[in-house]
PDB file of C-alpha atoms in Angstrom:
ATOM      1  CA  UNK A   1      73.968  95.603  85.387  1.00 60.00           C
ATOM      2  CA  UNK A   2      74.359  98.803  87.378  1.00 68.00           C
ATOM      3  CA  UNK A   3      73.375  98.334  90.997  1.00 87.00           C
ATOM      4  CA  UNK A   4      73.711 102.048  91.724  1.00 91.00           C
ATOM      5  CA  UNK A   5      72.412 104.515  89.157  1.00 93.00           C
ATOM      6  CA  UNK A   6      72.752 108.234  88.865  1.00 95.00           C
ATOM      7  CA  UNK A   7      70.403 108.884  85.997  1.00 90.00           C
ATOM      8  CA  UNK A   8      71.299 112.520  85.389  1.00 93.00           C
ATOM      9  CA  UNK A   9      74.763 112.892  83.836  1.00 93.00           C
ATOM     10  CA  UNK A  10      74.588 116.641  84.427  1.00 96.00           C
ATOM     11  CA  UNK A  11      72.547 119.263  86.251  1.00 97.00           C
ATOM     12  CA  UNK A  12      72.593 123.031  85.969  1.00 97.00           C
ATOM     13  CA  UNK A  13      71.379 125.172  88.902  1.00 98.00           C
ATOM     14  CA  UNK A  14      71.276 128.893  89.575  1.00 98.00           C
ATOM     15  CA  UNK A  15      73.531 130.136  92.362  1.00 97.00           C
ATOM     16  CA  UNK A  16      71.591 130.475  95.607  1.00 97.00           C
ATOM     17  CA  UNK A  17      68.979 127.887  94.635  1.00 98.00           C
ATOM     18  CA  UNK A  18      68.667 124.284  95.770  1.00 98.00           C
ATOM     19  CA  UNK A  19      70.607 121.528  93.984  1.00 98.00           C
ATOM     20  CA  UNK A  20      69.124 118.033  94.187  1.00 98.00           C
ATOM     21  CA  UNK A  21      71.225 115.090  93.091  1.00 98.00           C
ATOM     22  CA  UNK A  22      69.661 111.660  92.880  1.00 97.00           C
ATOM     23  CA  UNK A  23      70.808 108.090  93.167  1.00 96.00           C
ATOM     24  CA  UNK A  24      68.799 104.867  92.776  1.00 95.00           C
ATOM     25  CA  UNK A  25      69.905 101.432  93.895  1.00 93.00           C
ATOM     26  CA  UNK A  26      68.645  97.922  93.328  1.00 91.00           C
ATOM     27  CA  UNK A  27      69.663  95.888  96.374  1.00 85.00           C
ATOM     28  CA  UNK A  28      67.697  96.418  99.575  1.00 82.00           C
ATOM     29  CA  UNK A  29      70.604  94.879 101.498  1.00 82.00           C
ATOM     30  CA  UNK A  30      72.769  97.926 100.878  1.00 83.00           C
ATOM     31  CA  UNK A  31      73.094  99.509 104.296  1.00 83.00           C
ATOM     32  CA  UNK A  32      75.428 102.476 104.100  1.00 89.00           C
ATOM     33  CA  UNK A  33      75.624 105.240 101.550  1.00 93.00           C
ATOM     34  CA  UNK A  34      78.202 107.941 100.968  1.00 95.00           C
ATOM     35  CA  UNK A  35      78.399 110.984  98.715  1.00 97.00           C
ATOM     36  CA  UNK A  36      81.682 112.196  97.287  1.00 97.00           C
ATOM     37  CA  UNK A  37      82.527 115.309  95.346  1.00 97.00           C
ATOM     38  CA  UNK A  38      85.194 115.449  92.655  1.00 95.00           C
ATOM     39  CA  UNK A  39      86.867 118.416  91.031  1.00 94.00           C
ATOM     40  CA  UNK A  40      88.765 117.984  87.748  1.00 89.00           C
ATOM     41  CA  UNK A  41      92.318 116.661  88.163  1.00 84.00           C
ATOM     42  CA  UNK A  42      91.689 115.770  91.814  1.00 90.00           C
ATOM     43  CA  UNK A  43      90.592 112.646  93.623  1.00 93.00           C
ATOM     44  CA  UNK A  44      87.077 112.465  95.106  1.00 95.00           C
ATOM     45  CA  UNK A  45      86.549 113.884  98.586  1.00 96.00           C
ATOM     46  CA  UNK A  46      84.001 112.615 101.066  1.00 95.00           C
ATOM     47  CA  UNK A  47      80.968 114.817 101.589  1.00 97.00           C
ATOM     48  CA  UNK A  48      78.315 113.134 103.713  1.00 96.00           C
ATOM     49  CA  UNK A  49      77.017 109.672 104.542  1.00 95.00           C
ATOM     50  CA  UNK A  50      73.883 107.965 105.785  1.00 95.00           C
ATOM     51  CA  UNK A  51      73.147 104.620 107.375  1.00 92.00           C
ATOM     52  CA  UNK A  52      70.056 102.645 106.425  1.00 89.00           C
ATOM     53  CA  UNK A  53      68.711 103.023 109.965  1.00 92.00           C
ATOM     54  CA  UNK A  54      68.193 106.730 109.259  1.00 94.00           C
ATOM     55  CA  UNK A  55      66.215 108.566 106.628  1.00 95.00           C
ATOM     56  CA  UNK A  56      68.010 111.899 106.838  1.00 97.00           C
ATOM     57  CA  UNK A  57      71.429 113.255 107.674  1.00 97.00           C
ATOM     58  CA  UNK A  58      72.412 116.904 107.641  1.00 97.00           C
ATOM     59  CA  UNK A  59      75.752 118.682 107.600  1.00 96.00           C
ATOM     60  CA  UNK A  60      75.639 122.409 107.031  1.00 97.00           C
ATOM     61  CA  UNK A  61      74.361 123.119 103.526  1.00 97.00           C
ATOM     62  CA  UNK A  62      74.285 119.412 102.659  1.00 98.00           C
ATOM     63  CA  UNK A  63      71.444 117.030 103.483  1.00 98.00           C
ATOM     64  CA  UNK A  64      71.124 113.439 102.369  1.00 98.00           C
ATOM     65  CA  UNK A  65      67.730 111.736 102.290  1.00 97.00           C
ATOM     66  CA  UNK A  66      67.206 107.999 102.118  1.00 96.00           C
ATOM     67  CA  UNK A  67      63.932 106.449 100.982  1.00 95.00           C
ATOM     68  CA  UNK A  68      64.378 102.739 101.579  1.00 93.00           C
ATOM     69  CA  UNK A  69      61.035 101.664 100.166  1.00 93.00           C
ATOM     70  CA  UNK A  70      61.822 103.431  96.890  1.00 94.00           C
ATOM     71  CA  UNK A  71      65.531 102.477  97.040  1.00 94.00           C
ATOM     72  CA  UNK A  72      66.315 106.116  96.410  1.00 96.00           C
ATOM     73  CA  UNK A  73      68.939 108.452  97.790  1.00 95.00           C
ATOM     74  CA  UNK A  74      69.164 112.187  97.258  1.00 97.00           C
ATOM     75  CA  UNK A  75      71.627 114.920  98.141  1.00 98.00           C
ATOM     76  CA  UNK A  76      70.325 118.445  98.674  1.00 98.00           C
ATOM     77  CA  UNK A  77      72.624 121.444  98.594  1.00 98.00           C
ATOM     78  CA  UNK A  78      71.127 124.683  99.895  1.00 97.00           C
ATOM     79  CA  UNK A  79      72.037 127.328  98.946  1.00 97.00           C
ATOM     80  CA  UNK A  80      74.132 126.321  95.954  1.00 98.00           C
ATOM     81  CA  UNK A  81      77.434 128.135  95.573  1.00 97.00           C
ATOM     82  CA  UNK A  82      79.878 128.402  92.645  1.00 96.00           C
ATOM     83  CA  UNK A  83      82.374 126.176  94.485  1.00 96.00           C
ATOM     84  CA  UNK A  84      79.803 123.386  94.427  1.00 98.00           C
ATOM     85  CA  UNK A  85      80.374 122.937  90.690  1.00 98.00           C
ATOM     86  CA  UNK A  86      81.876 119.443  90.547  1.00 97.00           C
ATOM     87  CA  UNK A  87      81.010 115.826  89.791  1.00 96.00           C
ATOM     88  CA  UNK A  88      79.085 114.099  92.572  1.00 97.00           C
ATOM     89  CA  UNK A  89      79.208 110.351  93.122  1.00 96.00           C
ATOM     90  CA  UNK A  90      77.063 108.200  95.359  1.00 96.00           C
ATOM     91  CA  UNK A  91      78.639 105.053  96.740  1.00 94.00           C
ATOM     92  CA  UNK A  92      77.398 102.171  98.816  1.00 91.00           C
ATOM     93  CA  UNK A  93      79.226  99.648 100.980  1.00 79.00           C
ATOM     94  CA  UNK A  94      77.716  96.279 101.688  1.00 70.00           C
ATOM     95  CA  UNK A  95      79.157  92.833 102.286  1.00 68.00           C
ATOM     96  CA  UNK A  96      82.624  93.901 101.178  1.00 69.00           C
ATOM     97  CA  UNK A  97      81.287  95.400  97.983  1.00 77.00           C
ATOM     98  CA  UNK A  98      82.019  98.980  97.046  1.00 86.00           C
ATOM     99  CA  UNK A  99      79.648 100.168  94.357  1.00 89.00           C
ATOM    100  CA  UNK A 100      79.768 103.599  92.796  1.00 92.00           C
ATOM    101  CA  UNK A 101      77.333 105.478  90.634  1.00 93.00           C
ATOM    102  CA  UNK A 102      78.551 106.964  87.355  1.00 93.00           C
ATOM    103  CA  UNK A 103      78.412 110.505  88.715  1.00 95.00           C
ATOM    104  CA  UNK A 104      76.414 113.676  88.082  1.00 96.00           C
ATOM    105  CA  UNK A 105      78.151 116.841  86.940  1.00 96.00           C
ATOM    106  CA  UNK A 106      76.697 119.815  88.805  1.00 98.00           C
ATOM    107  CA  UNK A 107      77.115 123.242  87.235  1.00 98.00           C
ATOM    108  CA  UNK A 108      76.243 126.287  89.334  1.00 98.00           C
ATOM    109  CA  UNK A 109      75.353 129.281  87.179  1.00 96.00           C
ATOM    110  CA  UNK A 110      76.086 132.798  88.518  1.00 91.00           C
TER     111      UNK A 110
ATOM    112  CA  UNK B   1      95.045 115.918 107.353  1.00 68.00           C
ATOM    113  CA  UNK B   2      95.254 112.578 105.597  1.00 63.00           C
ATOM    114  CA  UNK B   3      97.488 112.656 102.630  1.00 91.00           C
ATOM    115  CA  UNK B   4      97.437 110.106  99.858  1.00 96.00           C
ATOM    116  CA  UNK B   5     100.057 110.577  97.204  1.00 95.00           C
ATOM    117  CA  UNK B   6     100.463 108.872  93.862  1.00 96.00           C
ATOM    118  CA  UNK B   7     103.811 108.597  92.129  1.00 90.00           C
ATOM    119  CA  UNK B   8     102.817 110.202  88.842  1.00 92.00           C
ATOM    120  CA  UNK B   9     100.052 112.523  87.649  1.00 93.00           C
ATOM    121  CA  UNK B  10     100.509 111.601  83.990  1.00 95.00           C
ATOM    122  CA  UNK B  11     102.103 108.547  82.440  1.00 96.00           C
ATOM    123  CA  UNK B  12     102.477 107.445  78.826  1.00 97.00           C
ATOM    124  CA  UNK B  13     103.486 103.845  78.137  1.00 97.00           C
ATOM    125  CA  UNK B  14     103.644 101.541  75.141  1.00 97.00           C
ATOM    126  CA  UNK B  15     101.626  98.372  74.646  1.00 97.00           C
ATOM    127  CA  UNK B  16     103.323  95.426  76.323  1.00 97.00           C
ATOM    128  CA  UNK B  17     105.303  97.470  78.841  1.00 97.00           C
ATOM    129  CA  UNK B  18     105.200  96.662  82.539  1.00 97.00           C
ATOM    130  CA  UNK B  19     103.759  99.583  84.462  1.00 97.00           C
ATOM    131  CA  UNK B  20     104.032 100.361  88.173  1.00 97.00           C
ATOM    132  CA  UNK B  21     101.718 102.821  89.891  1.00 97.00           C
ATOM    133  CA  UNK B  22     102.677 103.669  93.442  1.00 97.00           C
ATOM    134  CA  UNK B  23     100.476 104.990  96.224  1.00 97.00           C
ATOM    135  CA  UNK B  24     101.496 106.118  99.705  1.00 97.00           C
ATOM    136  CA  UNK B  25      99.284 107.193 102.611  1.00 96.00           C
ATOM    137  CA  UNK B  26     100.551 108.837 105.775  1.00 95.00           C
ATOM    138  CA  UNK B  27      97.765 108.199 108.296  1.00 89.00           C
ATOM    139  CA  UNK B  28      98.292 104.585 109.285  1.00 92.00           C
ATOM    140  CA  UNK B  29      95.131 103.453 107.506  1.00 93.00           C
ATOM    141  CA  UNK B  30      94.391  99.734 107.389  1.00 93.00           C
ATOM    142  CA  UNK B  31      92.614  99.656 104.040  1.00 93.00           C
ATOM    143  CA  UNK B  32      93.934 100.703 100.662  1.00 95.00           C
ATOM    144  CA  UNK B  33      92.221 100.596  97.291  1.00 96.00           C
ATOM    145  CA  UNK B  34      92.919 100.938  93.597  1.00 97.00           C
ATOM    146  CA  UNK B  35      90.201 102.142  91.239  1.00 96.00           C
ATOM    147  CA  UNK B  36      89.988 103.135  87.641  1.00 96.00           C
ATOM    148  CA  UNK B  37      87.648 105.858  86.476  1.00 94.00           C
ATOM    149  CA  UNK B  38      86.297 105.959  82.952  1.00 91.00           C
ATOM    150  CA  UNK B  39      83.709 108.362  81.503  1.00 85.00           C
ATOM    151  CA  UNK B  40      80.141 107.227  82.152  1.00 82.00           C
ATOM    152  CA  UNK B  41      81.240 104.308  84.332  1.00 85.00           C
ATOM    153  CA  UNK B  42      82.068 105.920  87.652  1.00 86.00           C
ATOM    154  CA  UNK B  43      84.770 104.335  89.786  1.00 92.00           C
ATOM    155  CA  UNK B  44      85.430 100.637  89.438  1.00 93.00           C
ATOM    156  CA  UNK B  45      87.373  98.760  92.079  1.00 93.00           C
ATOM    157  CA  UNK B  46      90.396  96.857  90.794  1.00 96.00           C
ATOM    158  CA  UNK B  47      91.957  95.533  94.009  1.00 95.00           C
ATOM    159  CA  UNK B  48      91.950  96.344  97.672  1.00 93.00           C
ATOM    160  CA  UNK B  49      94.053  95.464 100.677  1.00 94.00           C
ATOM    161  CA  UNK B  50      92.981  95.361 104.316  1.00 91.00           C
ATOM    162  CA  UNK B  51      96.406  94.595 105.761  1.00 91.00           C
ATOM    163  CA  UNK B  52     100.048  94.243 104.838  1.00 92.00           C
ATOM    164  CA  UNK B  53     100.577  91.440 102.313  1.00 90.00           C
ATOM    165  CA  UNK B  54      96.806  90.914 102.100  1.00 91.00           C
ATOM    166  CA  UNK B  55      94.925  91.617  98.900  1.00 93.00           C
ATOM    167  CA  UNK B  56      91.487  90.953  97.511  1.00 92.00           C
ATOM    168  CA  UNK B  57      90.168  91.220  93.980  1.00 93.00           C
ATOM    169  CA  UNK B  58      87.672  93.908  93.218  1.00 91.00           C
ATOM    170  CA  UNK B  59      85.296  94.041  90.281  1.00 89.00           C
ATOM    171  CA  UNK B  60      87.831  94.274  87.452  1.00 94.00           C
ATOM    172  CA  UNK B  61      91.149  92.637  88.479  1.00 95.00           C
ATOM    173  CA  UNK B  62      91.985  91.112  85.098  1.00 96.00           C
ATOM    174  CA  UNK B  63      95.272  92.418  83.717  1.00 96.00           C
ATOM    175  CA  UNK B  64      96.340  93.889  87.057  1.00 97.00           C
ATOM    176  CA  UNK B  65      98.191  92.778  90.153  1.00 97.00           C
ATOM    177  CA  UNK B  66      99.006  94.550  93.407  1.00 97.00           C
ATOM    178  CA  UNK B  67     101.586  94.549  96.137  1.00 97.00           C
ATOM    179  CA  UNK B  68     101.423  95.746  99.724  1.00 96.00           C
ATOM    180  CA  UNK B  69     104.713  95.098 101.478  1.00 95.00           C
ATOM    181  CA  UNK B  70     104.363  98.003 103.910  1.00 95.00           C
ATOM    182  CA  UNK B  71     101.248  99.405 105.536  1.00 95.00           C
ATOM    183  CA  UNK B  72     101.618 102.833 103.969  1.00 96.00           C
ATOM    184  CA  UNK B  73     102.330 101.711 100.401  1.00 97.00           C
ATOM    185  CA  UNK B  74     100.095  99.993  97.853  1.00 97.00           C
ATOM    186  CA  UNK B  75     101.323  99.365  94.326  1.00 97.00           C
ATOM    187  CA  UNK B  76      99.323  98.584  91.218  1.00 98.00           C
ATOM    188  CA  UNK B  77     101.096  96.639  88.492  1.00 98.00           C
ATOM    189  CA  UNK B  78     100.091  96.261  84.868  1.00 97.00           C
ATOM    190  CA  UNK B  79     102.103  93.232  83.791  1.00 94.00           C
ATOM    191  CA  UNK B  80     101.705  93.925  80.070  1.00 97.00           C
ATOM    192  CA  UNK B  81      99.947  97.193  79.362  1.00 97.00           C
ATOM    193  CA  UNK B  82      97.236  97.254  76.740  1.00 97.00           C
ATOM    194  CA  UNK B  83      95.401 100.155  75.109  1.00 97.00           C
ATOM    195  CA  UNK B  84      92.174  99.305  76.956  1.00 96.00           C
ATOM    196  CA  UNK B  85      93.983 100.076  80.195  1.00 97.00           C
ATOM    197  CA  UNK B  86      94.212 103.740  79.238  1.00 97.00           C
ATOM    198  CA  UNK B  87      92.334 105.366  82.102  1.00 96.00           C
ATOM    199  CA  UNK B  88      92.462 107.494  85.235  1.00 96.00           C
ATOM    200  CA  UNK B  89      93.752 105.446  88.170  1.00 97.00           C
ATOM    201  CA  UNK B  90      92.799 106.471  91.666  1.00 97.00           C
ATOM    202  CA  UNK B  91      94.270 105.205  94.897  1.00 97.00           C
ATOM    203  CA  UNK B  92      92.413 105.543  98.207  1.00 96.00           C
ATOM    204  CA  UNK B  93      92.798 104.581 101.843  1.00 95.00           C
ATOM    205  CA  UNK B  94      90.411 104.245 104.778  1.00 93.00           C
ATOM    206  CA  UNK B  95      90.793 103.649 108.484  1.00 90.00           C
ATOM    207  CA  UNK B  96      89.495 100.281 109.568  1.00 78.00           C
ATOM    208  CA  UNK B  97      85.842  99.673 108.789  1.00 75.00           C
ATOM    209  CA  UNK B  98      84.686  98.750 105.328  1.00 70.00           C
ATOM    210  CA  UNK B  99      82.183 101.605 105.560  1.00 76.00           C
ATOM    211  CA  UNK B 100      84.686 104.260 106.515  1.00 86.00           C
ATOM    212  CA  UNK B 101      85.086 107.229 104.226  1.00 91.00           C
ATOM    213  CA  UNK B 102      87.887 106.869 101.758  1.00 94.00           C
ATOM    214  CA  UNK B 103      90.649 109.397 101.197  1.00 95.00           C
ATOM    215  CA  UNK B 104      91.841 109.643  97.638  1.00 96.00           C
ATOM    216  CA  UNK B 105      95.041 110.572  95.921  1.00 96.00           C
ATOM    217  CA  UNK B 106      94.999 112.997  92.977  1.00 95.00           C
ATOM    218  CA  UNK B 107      94.969 110.241  90.379  1.00 96.00           C
ATOM    219  CA  UNK B 108      97.295 109.075  87.616  1.00 96.00           C
ATOM    220  CA  UNK B 109      96.212 109.584  84.021  1.00 96.00           C
ATOM    221  CA  UNK B 110      97.711 106.608  82.176  1.00 97.00           C
ATOM    222  CA  UNK B 111      97.823 106.515  78.399  1.00 97.00           C
ATOM    223  CA  UNK B 112      98.871 103.288  76.697  1.00 97.00           C
ATOM    224  CA  UNK B 113      99.856 103.738  73.053  1.00 96.00           C
TER     225      UNK B 113
END
């Protein structure tokens, strides 16, 4: 039973537009969420995080939104650039559990 | 910059062989982790260590063991490799808190024939 779900295996977005990646979770006790980005043949790299006491965190072109009542997390990338083409994972840490979504492959079209 | 290195990028082994995957981090991180990544399943935690000689099972420890004799080095051992252990293995480290961002190595693509 997947506790963290990324329901879109892939997403295609035009360069310059907004990319929105989504993540749903089941346990309201999850209290910290992280997004990682992964290029082929490399390990994931940390992108941005959010604590459950916040509903938004911004870092440059990347913004993460947390909707606790809906148990939903989203990552917005504005504007999307070709270098953003990668697989994006959401991850949560709670009570010594590390739970990862299956990933969404983002393709930025020129 | 944190650097996490893994001993091999690609490895091919035969069923029944003992396999060692080595991971070294150079930033004095307390925590180290071993994951495997399979298509459609994301990253699954095999084992982690929060201190030298300390280890804890993750979600899928069966068929694996680990060793952390020095702070900077965390080894994953497949005692008797099987074909269902063919996967991408990723090592990571993090500073102190469980919630800290993890720094990953480049991964080892293991094929068991």
